[in-house]
Tab-separated table of C-alpha atoms and ligand atoms in Angstrom:
chain	number	residue	atom	x	y	z
A	57	MET	CA	129.847	79.017	83.442
A	58	THR	CA	127.176	79.371	85.958
A	59	ALA	CA	124.876	76.433	87.141
A	60	TRP	CA	121.411	78.756	86.606
A	61	GLU	CA	120.034	79.991	83.275
A	62	ILE	CA	121.038	83.690	82.349
A	63	LYS	CA	118.296	84.627	79.999
A	64	GLY	CA	119.438	88.185	78.907
A	65	TRP	CA	115.947	89.286	77.984
A	66	CYS	CA	112.630	90.560	79.668
A	67	PRO	CA	109.529	89.017	79.342
A	68	GLY	CA	106.779	91.048	78.004
A	69	ALA	CA	103.323	90.662	77.451
A	70	LEU	CA	103.630	89.683	73.683
A	71	ARG	CA	106.429	87.871	74.421
A	72	PRO	CA	105.787	85.925	77.675
A	73	MET	CA	108.473	83.565	79.226
A	74	PRO	CA	107.489	79.819	80.730
A	75	SER	CA	108.143	79.044	84.214
A	76	GLY	CA	107.365	76.356	86.282
A	77	ASP	CA	103.553	77.056	86.385
A	78	GLY	CA	103.249	78.042	82.893
A	79	LEU	CA	103.848	81.431	80.872
A	80	VAL	CA	104.397	84.571	82.830
A	81	VAL	CA	103.196	87.431	81.154
A	82	ARG	CA	104.673	90.679	82.286
A	83	ILE	CA	102.257	93.927	81.471
A	84	ARG	CA	104.149	97.056	81.326
A	85	PRO	CA	101.600	99.883	82.366
A	86	PRO	CA	100.845	102.918	80.555
A	87	MET	CA	102.504	106.104	81.734
A	88	GLY	CA	103.144	103.787	84.856
A	89	ARG	CA	99.377	103.965	86.109
A	90	LEU	CA	96.319	101.928	85.894
A	91	THR	CA	92.519	103.333	85.877
A	92	PRO	CA	90.072	101.231	88.525
A	93	ALA	CA	88.898	99.528	85.231
A	94	GLN	CA	92.103	98.549	83.497
A	95	ALA	CA	92.881	96.825	87.249
A	96	ALA	CA	89.900	94.634	87.413
A	97	ALA	CA	90.455	93.866	83.728
A	98	ILE	CA	93.792	92.737	84.641
A	99	ALA	CA	92.341	90.656	87.647
A	100	THR	CA	89.709	89.218	85.479
A	101	ALA	CA	92.179	88.275	82.772
A	102	SER	CA	94.386	86.443	85.612
A	103	GLU	CA	91.567	84.560	86.443
A	104	THR	CA	90.076	83.864	83.173
A	105	HIS	CA	93.075	82.977	81.253
A	106	GLY	CA	96.320	82.367	84.281
A	107	ASN	CA	96.345	80.920	87.585
A	108	GLY	CA	94.792	84.010	89.562
A	109	ILE	CA	98.214	85.094	90.822
A	110	ILE	CA	99.721	88.725	89.627
A	111	ASP	CA	103.375	89.434	90.192
A	112	LEU	CA	104.490	92.918	90.843
A	113	SER	CA	107.893	93.486	89.562
A	114	ALA	CA	110.974	95.451	90.933
A	115	ARG	CA	110.462	97.659	87.676
A	116	ALA	CA	106.833	98.476	88.512
A	117	ASN	CA	105.299	95.997	86.306
A	118	LEU	CA	102.602	93.625	86.532
A	119	GLN	CA	102.889	89.869	85.658
A	120	LEU	CA	100.101	87.177	85.549
A	121	ARG	CA	101.431	83.610	85.954
A	122	GLY	CA	99.934	80.180	85.066
A	123	VAL	CA	99.279	81.595	81.433
A	124	THR	CA	99.095	78.588	78.754
A	125	GLU	CA	99.820	78.755	74.804
A	126	ALA	CA	96.124	78.550	74.498
A	127	SER	CA	95.039	81.069	76.607
A	128	HIS	CA	97.801	83.630	75.575
A	129	PRO	CA	95.933	84.835	72.454
A	130	ARG	CA	92.560	85.346	74.149
A	131	LEU	CA	94.229	86.959	77.334
A	132	ILE	CA	95.976	89.447	75.083
A	133	ASP	CA	92.738	90.301	73.548
A	134	ASP	CA	91.122	91.259	76.524
A	135	LEU	CA	94.113	93.197	77.834
A	136	ARG	CA	94.484	95.047	74.800
A	137	ALA	CA	90.966	95.791	74.763
A	138	HIS	CA	91.638	97.869	77.720
A	139	GLY	CA	94.535	99.650	76.106
A	140	LEU	CA	97.023	97.828	77.847
A	141	ILE	CA	98.776	95.956	75.114
A	142	ASP	CA	101.615	97.475	72.703
A	143	PRO	CA	101.415	97.498	69.403
A	144	ASP	CA	104.159	94.751	68.616
A	145	ILE	CA	107.009	92.988	70.809
A	146	GLU	CA	109.545	95.888	69.489
A	147	THR	CA	107.610	98.549	70.998
A	148	GLU	CA	106.615	96.977	74.372
A	149	THR	CA	110.473	95.871	75.036
A	150	LEU	CA	111.346	99.431	74.421
A	151	ARG	CA	109.461	100.667	77.203
A	152	ASN	CA	111.336	99.836	79.566
A	153	LEU	CA	110.381	103.295	82.182
A	154	ILE	CA	109.499	103.434	85.645
A	155	VAL	CA	107.727	106.536	86.438
A	156	THR	CA	107.442	108.293	89.913
A	157	PRO	CA	104.257	106.969	91.838
A	158	PHE	CA	104.217	110.357	93.820
A	159	ARG	CA	103.169	113.139	91.089
A	160	GLU	CA	101.272	115.439	93.333
A	161	THR	CA	103.765	116.140	96.390
A	162	GLU	CA	106.342	113.030	96.220
A	163	GLY	CA	104.662	111.881	99.093
A	164	ALA	CA	106.748	113.836	101.377
A	165	GLY	CA	104.285	115.915	102.496
A	166	GLU	CA	106.607	119.015	101.863
A	167	THR	CA	105.749	120.607	98.887
A	168	PRO	CA	103.083	123.233	98.040
A	169	LYS	CA	99.776	121.655	96.510
A	170	SER	CA	100.366	124.391	93.505
A	171	PHE	CA	103.849	122.970	92.905
A	172	GLY	CA	102.070	119.375	93.399
A	173	ARG	CA	100.171	120.020	90.334
A	174	LYS	CA	102.689	121.547	87.979
A	175	ILE	CA	104.790	118.289	88.981
A	176	LEU	CA	101.586	116.145	87.922
A	177	ALA	CA	101.059	117.888	84.878
A	178	GLU	CA	104.689	117.892	84.022
A	179	THR	CA	105.324	114.334	84.509
A	180	ASP	CA	102.723	113.305	82.651
A	181	SER	CA	104.007	115.207	79.763
A	182	LEU	CA	107.731	113.875	80.151
A	183	THR	CA	106.666	110.437	80.502
A	184	ALA	CA	104.421	110.950	77.025
A	185	THR	CA	107.719	112.616	75.467
A	186	LEU	CA	109.994	109.770	76.905
A	187	THR	CA	107.828	107.090	75.763
A	188	ALA	CA	107.615	108.530	72.188
A	189	ALA	CA	111.453	109.110	72.267
A	190	LEU	CA	112.266	105.376	72.670
A	191	ALA	CA	111.316	104.582	68.815
A	192	GLN	CA	114.358	106.464	68.155
A	193	MET	CA	116.746	105.394	70.855
A	194	PRO	CA	119.573	103.113	69.366
A	195	LYS	CA	119.477	99.356	69.905
A	196	LEU	CA	119.992	98.631	73.673
A	197	PRO	CA	120.226	96.031	76.040
A	198	ALA	CA	116.887	94.308	77.091
A	199	LYS	CA	117.529	95.462	80.450
A	200	PHE	CA	118.190	99.126	79.722
A	201	GLY	CA	115.944	101.250	81.181
A	202	PHE	CA	114.916	104.912	81.680
A	203	ALA	CA	113.112	106.606	85.098
A	204	LEU	CA	111.463	109.486	85.402
A	205	ASP	CA	111.799	110.194	88.974
A	206	THR	CA	110.826	113.749	88.436
A	207	GLY	CA	109.090	114.867	91.755
A	208	PRO	CA	111.262	117.767	94.361
A	209	ARG	CA	113.388	115.203	95.428
A	210	PRO	CA	114.402	111.484	94.157
A	211	VAL	CA	112.564	108.344	95.436
A	212	LEU	CA	113.704	105.575	92.643
A	213	THR	CA	117.283	106.246	93.148
A	214	GLY	CA	117.158	102.332	94.458
A	215	ALA	CA	115.264	100.795	91.560
A	216	SER	CA	116.955	99.492	88.579
A	217	ALA	CA	117.532	101.980	85.731
A	218	ASP	CA	120.122	103.445	83.512
A	219	ILE	CA	119.352	106.968	82.639
A	220	ARG	CA	117.340	108.787	85.314
A	221	VAL	CA	115.507	111.969	84.797
A	222	GLU	CA	115.903	114.021	88.324
A	223	ARG	CA	115.204	117.350	89.772
A	224	SER	CA	117.998	119.286	90.844
A	225	ALA	CA	118.011	121.102	94.225
A	226	ASP	CA	117.076	124.039	92.053
A	227	GLY	CA	114.071	122.277	91.067
A	228	SER	CA	115.788	122.103	87.280
A	229	LEU	CA	115.642	119.057	85.725
A	230	ILE	CA	118.434	116.570	84.807
A	231	LEU	CA	119.369	113.392	83.123
A	232	ARG	CA	121.927	111.286	85.199
A	233	PRO	CA	123.742	108.224	83.898
A	234	ASP	CA	123.056	105.984	86.908
A	235	GLY	CA	126.322	105.309	88.833
A	236	HIS	CA	127.509	108.898	88.552
A	237	PRO	CA	126.502	111.375	91.556
A	238	SER	CA	125.414	114.016	88.795
A	239	GLY	CA	123.848	114.690	85.294
A	240	GLN	CA	123.364	117.248	82.743
A	241	PRO	CA	120.838	119.950	82.490
A	242	VAL	CA	117.958	118.743	80.351
A	243	THR	CA	117.199	121.211	77.695
A	244	ASP	CA	114.939	118.729	75.949
A	245	LEU	CA	114.086	115.594	76.952
A	246	ALA	CA	113.612	113.448	74.133
A	247	THR	CA	117.044	114.701	72.140
A	248	ASP	CA	118.780	114.909	75.610
A	249	ALA	CA	118.223	111.407	76.180
A	250	ILE	CA	118.491	109.776	72.932
A	251	ALA	CA	121.990	111.516	72.703
A	252	MET	CA	122.563	110.087	76.002
A	253	ALA	CA	121.770	106.433	74.522
A	254	ASP	CA	123.730	107.501	71.493
A	255	TRP	CA	126.554	108.129	73.519
A	256	PHE	CA	126.286	104.800	75.804
A	257	VAL	CA	126.580	102.910	73.002
A	258	ALA	CA	129.357	104.686	71.019
A	259	SER	CA	131.541	104.923	74.565
A	260	GLY	CA	131.346	100.793	74.344
A	261	GLY	CA	128.762	100.146	76.795
A	262	ILE	CA	127.422	97.138	75.153
A	263	ALA	CA	129.447	93.905	74.898
A	264	ASN	CA	128.169	90.709	73.263
A	265	GLY	CA	124.240	92.475	73.523
A	266	ARG	CA	124.559	93.384	77.075
A	267	GLY	CA	125.395	96.163	79.009
A	268	ARG	CA	124.401	98.730	81.882
A	269	MET	CA	125.002	102.425	82.290
A	270	ALA	CA	126.425	101.964	85.810
A	271	ALA	CA	129.005	99.215	84.698
A	272	LEU	CA	130.449	101.670	82.319
A	273	VAL	CA	130.583	104.425	84.801
A	274	ALA	CA	132.578	102.220	87.110
A	275	ARG	CA	135.028	102.297	84.222
A	276	GLY	CA	135.675	106.169	84.328
A	277	ILE	CA	133.921	106.482	81.277
A	278	VAL	CA	130.891	109.505	81.543
A	279	PRO	CA	129.365	111.589	79.688
A	280	SER	CA	130.436	115.515	79.484
A	281	GLY	CA	128.601	118.030	81.150
A	282	CYS	CA	127.269	115.800	83.856
A	283	THR	CA	127.988	118.801	86.851
A	284	LEU	CA	124.434	119.130	88.207
A	285	ALA	CA	123.894	117.134	91.420
A	286	PRO	CA	120.496	115.632	91.754
A	287	ALA	CA	118.127	116.958	95.143
A	288	GLU	CA	118.706	114.945	98.243
A	289	PRO	CA	116.934	111.612	97.477
A	290	LEU	CA	114.132	110.452	99.939
A	291	PRO	CA	114.107	107.164	101.797
A	292	THR	CA	112.045	104.811	100.147
A	293	PRO	CA	108.634	104.760	101.546
A	294	GLY	CA	106.859	102.410	103.688
A	295	PRO	CA	103.456	101.496	103.560
A	296	GLY	CA	101.162	103.798	105.189
A	297	LEU	CA	99.043	106.819	104.314
A	298	HIS	CA	100.894	109.584	102.203
A	299	PRO	CA	99.395	113.122	101.557
A	300	ASP	CA	98.020	111.818	98.227
A	301	GLY	CA	96.797	108.388	98.729
A	302	ALA	CA	97.629	104.850	100.573
A	303	LEU	CA	100.564	102.697	99.785
A	304	VAL	CA	99.756	99.321	100.155
A	305	ALA	CA	102.398	96.481	100.200
A	306	LEU	CA	102.302	92.832	99.237
A	307	ALA	CA	104.374	90.400	100.665
A	308	PHE	CA	106.933	89.348	98.112
A	309	GLY	CA	104.978	91.604	95.358
A	310	GLN	CA	102.586	88.984	94.905
A	311	MET	CA	98.812	89.015	95.228
A	312	ARG	CA	95.823	87.190	94.647
A	313	ALA	CA	93.346	88.734	91.768
A	314	GLU	CA	90.568	88.639	94.111
A	315	THR	CA	93.244	91.515	95.934
A	316	LEU	CA	93.225	93.195	92.725
A	317	HIS	CA	89.848	93.241	92.257
A	318	ALA	CA	88.763	94.679	95.737
A	319	LEU	CA	92.117	97.440	95.221
A	320	ALA	CA	90.129	98.447	91.862
A	321	ALA	CA	86.734	98.333	93.543
A	322	LEU	CA	87.963	101.069	95.456
A	323	GLY	CA	87.600	103.233	92.689
A	324	HIS	CA	91.316	105.058	92.338
A	325	GLU	CA	94.020	105.457	90.168
A	326	ILE	CA	96.296	102.692	91.293
A	327	ARG	CA	100.346	103.225	90.665
A	328	PRO	CA	102.667	100.163	90.626
A	329	THR	CA	105.630	100.772	92.253
A	330	PRO	CA	109.611	98.780	92.594
A	331	TRP	CA	108.908	98.557	95.985
A	332	ARG	CA	106.453	95.763	96.312
A	333	MET	CA	103.791	98.305	96.889
A	334	LEU	CA	100.837	99.562	95.071
A	335	PHE	CA	99.979	102.951	95.628
A	336	VAL	CA	96.319	103.767	95.742
A	337	VAL	CA	95.873	107.569	94.379
A	338	GLY	CA	93.715	109.688	96.533
A	339	ALA	CA	92.630	107.257	99.043
A	340	PRO	CA	91.603	108.693	102.113
A	341	THR	CA	92.257	106.080	104.638
A	342	LEU	CA	94.141	102.594	104.467
A	343	PRO	CA	92.305	100.336	102.765
A	344	ALA	CA	91.671	96.634	104.631
A	345	ILE	CA	91.542	93.976	102.044
A	346	PRO	CA	93.060	90.378	102.223
A	347	GLY	CA	96.454	90.105	101.166
A	348	VAL	CA	97.543	93.994	101.523
A	349	ILE	CA	99.862	94.874	103.364
A	350	THR	CA	99.461	98.605	105.737
A	351	ALA	CA	101.316	98.063	109.028
A	352	PRO	CA	105.099	98.949	108.073
A	353	ALA	CA	106.479	96.798	110.629
A	354	ASP	CA	105.113	93.509	109.617
A	355	PRO	CA	107.957	91.434	109.706
A	356	ILE	CA	107.272	89.617	106.041
A	357	LEU	CA	108.294	93.216	104.763
A	358	ARG	CA	111.941	92.576	106.008
A	359	ILE	CA	112.070	89.294	104.074
A	360	THR	CA	113.162	89.029	100.556
A	361	ALA	CA	112.351	85.817	98.729
A	362	CYS	CA	112.316	84.842	95.159
A	363	THR	CA	109.389	82.742	93.237
A	364	GLY	CA	111.600	79.461	94.435
A	365	ALA	CA	109.864	76.250	94.021
A	366	PRO	CA	107.700	74.920	92.346
A	367	ALA	CA	106.729	78.195	90.142
A	368	CYS	CA	110.099	78.967	89.263
A	369	PRO	CA	111.701	75.397	87.069
A	370	GLN	CA	115.124	76.245	88.317
A	371	ALA	CA	114.280	76.559	91.982
A	372	LEU	CA	116.092	73.971	94.335
A	373	GLY	CA	113.798	74.415	97.113
A	374	ASP	CA	110.755	76.284	98.395
A	375	THR	CA	111.539	80.031	99.559
A	376	ARG	CA	108.069	81.378	100.631
A	377	ARG	CA	106.677	78.944	102.771
A	378	LEU	CA	110.094	79.012	104.539
A	379	ALA	CA	109.448	82.783	104.622
A	380	ARG	CA	106.435	82.818	106.299
A	381	GLN	CA	107.501	80.397	108.789
A	382	LEU	CA	110.761	82.436	109.580
A	383	ALA	CA	109.065	85.746	109.655
A	384	PRO	CA	107.375	85.557	112.917
A	385	HIS	CA	110.781	84.728	114.536
A	386	LEU	CA	112.559	87.485	113.534
A	387	VAL	CA	114.498	90.481	115.445
A	388	PRO	CA	113.109	93.899	115.052
A	389	GLY	CA	114.931	95.030	112.447
A	390	GLN	CA	116.707	91.906	111.111
A	391	THR	CA	116.229	91.433	107.304
A	392	LEU	CA	116.626	88.372	105.418
A	393	HIS	CA	117.075	86.840	101.919
A	394	ILE	CA	115.744	83.534	100.694
A	395	SER	CA	116.895	82.613	97.521
A	396	GLY	CA	115.460	79.563	95.546
A	397	CYS	CA	119.030	78.889	93.906
A	398	ALA	CA	122.348	80.560	93.773
A	399	LYS	CA	120.932	82.673	91.066
A	400	GLY	CA	119.786	85.164	93.738
A	401	CYS	CA	117.290	86.806	91.480
A	402	ALA	CA	115.325	88.615	94.086
A	403	HIS	CA	118.118	90.200	95.771
A	404	PRO	CA	121.158	90.052	93.352
A	405	GLY	CA	123.805	92.100	95.407
A	406	PRO	CA	124.938	91.436	99.120
A	407	ALA	CA	122.583	91.097	102.005
A	408	PRO	CA	123.425	90.603	106.017
A	409	LEU	CA	121.902	87.449	105.953
A	410	THR	CA	121.162	84.777	103.116
A	411	ILE	CA	119.738	81.852	102.812
A	412	THR	CA	119.988	79.424	99.543
A	413	ALA	CA	118.081	76.462	98.511
A	414	THR	CA	121.038	73.851	97.240
A	415	GLY	CA	118.921	71.074	96.753
A	416	LYS	CA	120.437	69.279	100.009
A	417	GLY	CA	118.763	72.011	102.274
A	418	TYR	CA	119.719	75.396	102.852
A	419	ASP	CA	122.893	77.265	102.428
A	420	LEU	CA	123.380	80.469	105.029
A	421	ILE	CA	125.482	83.090	104.104
A	422	ARG	CA	126.377	86.169	106.056
A	423	ASN	CA	127.012	89.369	104.293
A	424	GLY	CA	126.825	88.043	100.992
A	425	THR	CA	125.361	87.123	98.087
A	426	ALA	CA	122.934	83.833	97.260
A	427	HIS	CA	126.475	82.312	95.316
A	428	ASP	CA	128.737	83.666	97.937
A	429	THR	CA	130.538	81.207	100.247
A	430	PRO	CA	128.313	80.095	103.222
A	431	SER	CA	128.967	80.100	107.103
A	432	LEU	CA	126.646	77.136	107.163
A	433	THR	CA	125.540	74.775	104.749
A	434	GLY	CA	123.012	71.602	104.298
A	435	LEU	CA	120.917	73.073	106.716
A	436	SER	CA	117.226	71.862	107.136
A	437	ARG	CA	113.912	73.990	107.224
A	438	GLN	CA	113.882	72.617	110.938
A	439	ALA	CA	117.042	73.422	111.775
A	440	ILE	CA	116.640	77.313	110.543
A	441	LEU	CA	113.273	77.151	112.517
A	442	ASP	CA	114.351	75.835	115.672
A	443	HIS	CA	117.391	78.006	115.956
A	444	LEU	CA	115.047	81.321	115.157
A	445	LYS	CA	112.793	79.678	118.170
A	446	ALA	CA	115.165	78.760	120.567
A	447	PRO	CA	115.564	81.364	123.781
A	448	HIS	CA	118.074	83.698	123.922
A	449	ALA	CA	119.263	82.515	120.170
A	450	PRO	CA	121.554	84.901	118.684
A	451	PRO	CA	120.126	86.337	115.103
A	452	LEU	CA	121.460	83.768	112.679
B	158	SF4	S1	116.890	82.693	92.313
B	158	SF4	FE1	114.613	81.768	92.615
B	158	SF4	S2	113.562	82.980	90.799
B	158	SF4	FE2	115.388	82.884	90.132
B	158	SF4	S3	116.040	81.425	89.192
B	158	SF4	FE3	116.793	81.115	91.374
B	158	SF4	S4	114.733	80.329	92.138
B	158	SF4	FE4	114.671	80.760	90.345
């Protein structure tokens, strides 16, 4: 029995999730992109029907916070008018799909433009094909998802997905079950993806309505024909100018509606990414907008902090204010995970250093998760800060 609540379902726009600051409404951008008009509509809806705070999720979705039961229907009407709402909850729940933001040159500057145009058109077509195929999939767990990572080299390897569409070194498409080093050649994407999902269900991938592909593969259960390795993955990119646009970061993946308004006013397509960054397609320079981070060395980008108090009802302490206090004192290259409780939503895996709020101060965990055994317990915010500020203090 855990001390925190495991929900086992993912919020959407039509099925919002209650939180400490009202309903959280999650928008899954169609085709993984927003037109400037759609981005502006989301910003306006956030101000009008929510509390003006917008999150970017680890699955490249946007979340409007502070929505009320009374404002939710009007919010849905406004977003539906801009093509941002699925026809029903079932369709919305199925659309668990991350698309690479780099569809022209994969962001690496290595690809001839002609190949980039081919990839752009092909990625759009594949996204439409896979989106349509979702309706024919077997019933899958709520968190089961797909990644369309169809640039010359995969870039979404670290993002959460169960079935990945990637390219092998020779440029051909493969379908790779998460957790396995190689995939099957793709003959017909819709048919092949449905077959792999069917295989997952038939192979015992689901227990009590839950299950992930990597867990099944870790049990040594792998679909047949997975013999083609993907091309060497690209590292997760940082903020900055890329060959086809500007990648801009948001502290903790959160922005005010004003920030999204300003980004929309640039007049470019915006592609949300799973890296707490937005890709502004075709922007020739880095935008100077309050709330937007363009310097890769900004230390706030090296801190992962969940929502924490007061917005999360399960939080036992505030996380982001502490993160902003600690950021200037991190040594170069140091990373930090701050969690509002032992659940560790923002970084479920181990981190070199984790600070977990306990309600009796903060615990400090080295090389572990938010719920692993701490090496120091009951620290005050000031004790953590004093240690970091102390001259010649070793890193925490
Ligand atoms: S880890 Fe953070 S966001 Fe997750 S339940 Fe705990 S306080 Fe809330």
